Amino acid sequence: SSGINAEWPLRPGSNHWREKDVPLKIIMVIESLCTLWITTFLIMRFYWSENRYKFAKSFMAIMDAFVVASYFVTLVLFELETFLEKKQEQKRKKYRLRLCVDTTA
């Protein structure tokens, strides 16, 4: 085991972001930059296309759209998971606090 956390995607400030994950951080930054480039390029190609309908049906446009969509779906799901974990932790803390108050009364 290399000791690298395999959870993906990572972002600064999350509980999954550790100093030992530097190689993974670099990969995440590279992936984000590439996805940003593909997104920008896809939008520009669509905007300046003479026939937008034909462009939207092209193989390359569909593949680019899938790449971009999968990246953003992963980010949204990760954020949702993080939000739900925080909410669950808040409930646990509230429950523990209630237990402490009930036992001392």
Tab-separated table of C-alpha atoms in Angstrom:
chain	number	residue	atom	x	y	z
A	1	SER	CA	0.000	0.000	0.000
A	2	SER	CA	1.368	3.416	-0.941
A	3	GLY	CA	-0.533	5.211	1.816
A	4	ILE	CA	-2.389	7.399	-0.671
A	5	ASN	CA	-6.068	7.979	-0.007
A	6	ALA	CA	-7.948	6.731	-3.074
A	7	GLU	CA	-11.137	8.756	-2.548
A	8	TRP	CA	-11.946	11.027	-5.447
A	9	PRO	CA	-12.489	13.899	-6.123
A	10	LEU	CA	-10.674	15.743	-3.402
A	11	ARG	CA	-10.821	19.377	-2.473
A	12	PRO	CA	-8.993	21.522	0.069
A	13	GLY	CA	-10.764	21.688	3.405
A	14	SER	CA	-12.456	18.302	3.125
A	15	ASN	CA	-11.695	15.615	5.667
A	16	HIS	CA	-10.326	13.498	2.817
A	17	TRP	CA	-7.577	16.000	1.972
A	18	ARG	CA	-4.344	15.016	3.715
A	19	GLU	CA	-0.757	16.132	3.291
A	20	LYS	CA	0.362	12.612	2.334
A	21	ASP	CA	-1.977	12.797	-0.676
A	22	VAL	CA	0.191	15.286	-2.562
A	23	PRO	CA	0.436	13.111	-5.726
A	24	LEU	CA	-3.346	12.748	-5.719
A	25	LYS	CA	-3.754	16.515	-5.255
A	26	ILE	CA	-1.591	17.108	-8.300
A	27	ILE	CA	-3.642	14.652	-10.352
A	28	MET	CA	-6.865	16.315	-9.201
A	29	VAL	CA	-5.606	19.752	-10.234
A	30	ILE	CA	-4.504	18.430	-13.630
A	31	GLU	CA	-7.881	16.714	-14.151
A	32	SER	CA	-9.754	19.875	-13.172
A	33	LEU	CA	-7.694	22.017	-15.552
A	34	CYS	CA	-8.180	19.544	-18.408
A	35	THR	CA	-11.929	19.422	-17.788
A	36	LEU	CA	-12.074	23.209	-17.691
A	37	TRP	CA	-10.200	23.324	-21.018
A	38	ILE	CA	-12.502	20.727	-22.615
A	39	THR	CA	-15.596	22.550	-21.331
A	40	THR	CA	-14.402	25.905	-22.645
A	41	PHE	CA	-13.375	24.406	-25.967
A	42	LEU	CA	-16.705	22.566	-26.324
A	43	ILE	CA	-18.700	25.739	-25.637
A	44	MET	CA	-16.599	27.768	-28.084
A	45	ARG	CA	-16.911	25.111	-30.808
A	46	PHE	CA	-20.684	24.951	-30.302
A	47	TYR	CA	-21.069	28.739	-30.286
A	48	TRP	CA	-19.083	29.288	-33.499
A	49	SER	CA	-20.394	26.236	-35.311
A	50	GLU	CA	-22.187	26.979	-38.575
A	51	ASN	CA	-24.648	24.139	-38.007
A	52	ARG	CA	-25.148	23.672	-34.255
A	53	TYR	CA	-27.527	20.754	-34.666
A	54	LYS	CA	-25.014	18.851	-36.816
A	55	PHE	CA	-22.229	19.717	-34.383
A	56	ALA	CA	-24.267	18.493	-31.388
A	57	LYS	CA	-24.801	15.139	-33.142
A	58	SER	CA	-21.100	14.691	-33.966
A	59	PHE	CA	-19.182	11.908	-32.235
A	60	MET	CA	-16.505	14.215	-30.787
A	61	ALA	CA	-19.057	16.633	-29.331
A	62	ILE	CA	-20.959	13.775	-27.695
A	63	MET	CA	-17.757	12.305	-26.224
A	64	ASP	CA	-16.644	15.697	-24.916
A	65	ALA	CA	-20.069	16.242	-23.363
A	66	PHE	CA	-19.886	12.857	-21.608
A	67	VAL	CA	-16.427	13.636	-20.221
A	68	VAL	CA	-17.524	17.016	-18.910
A	69	ALA	CA	-20.837	15.709	-17.547
A	70	SER	CA	-19.219	12.789	-15.722
A	71	TYR	CA	-16.729	15.108	-14.030
A	72	PHE	CA	-19.416	17.505	-12.816
A	73	VAL	CA	-21.783	14.709	-11.739
A	74	THR	CA	-18.942	13.260	-9.655
A	75	LEU	CA	-18.324	16.644	-8.044
A	76	VAL	CA	-22.012	17.149	-7.248
A	77	LEU	CA	-22.326	13.669	-5.746
A	78	PHE	CA	-19.189	14.184	-3.667
A	79	GLU	CA	-20.492	17.510	-2.362
A	80	LEU	CA	-23.835	15.888	-1.539
A	81	GLU	CA	-22.079	13.092	0.324
A	82	THR	CA	-19.970	15.599	2.273
A	83	PHE	CA	-23.079	17.648	3.120
A	84	LEU	CA	-24.961	14.563	4.331
A	85	GLU	CA	-21.975	13.414	6.411
A	86	LYS	CA	-21.794	16.805	8.120
A	87	LYS	CA	-25.540	16.779	8.762
A	88	GLN	CA	-25.324	13.267	10.242
A	89	GLU	CA	-22.416	14.340	12.474
A	90	GLN	CA	-24.440	17.326	13.706
A	91	LYS	CA	-27.308	14.987	14.603
A	92	ARG	CA	-24.906	12.706	16.482
A	93	LYS	CA	-23.474	15.635	18.439
A	94	LYS	CA	-26.949	16.897	19.282
A	95	TYR	CA	-27.984	13.414	20.416
A	96	ARG	CA	-24.842	13.045	22.581
A	97	LEU	CA	-25.481	16.455	24.113
A	98	ARG	CA	-29.075	15.434	24.903
A	99	LEU	CA	-27.806	12.239	26.524
A	100	CYS	CA	-25.391	14.209	28.684
A	101	VAL	CA	-28.118	16.636	29.782
A	102	ASP	CA	-30.638	13.840	30.477
A	103	THR	CA	-28.235	11.786	32.600
A	104	THR	CA	-27.162	14.725	34.773
A	105	ALA	CA	-30.733	15.822	35.553
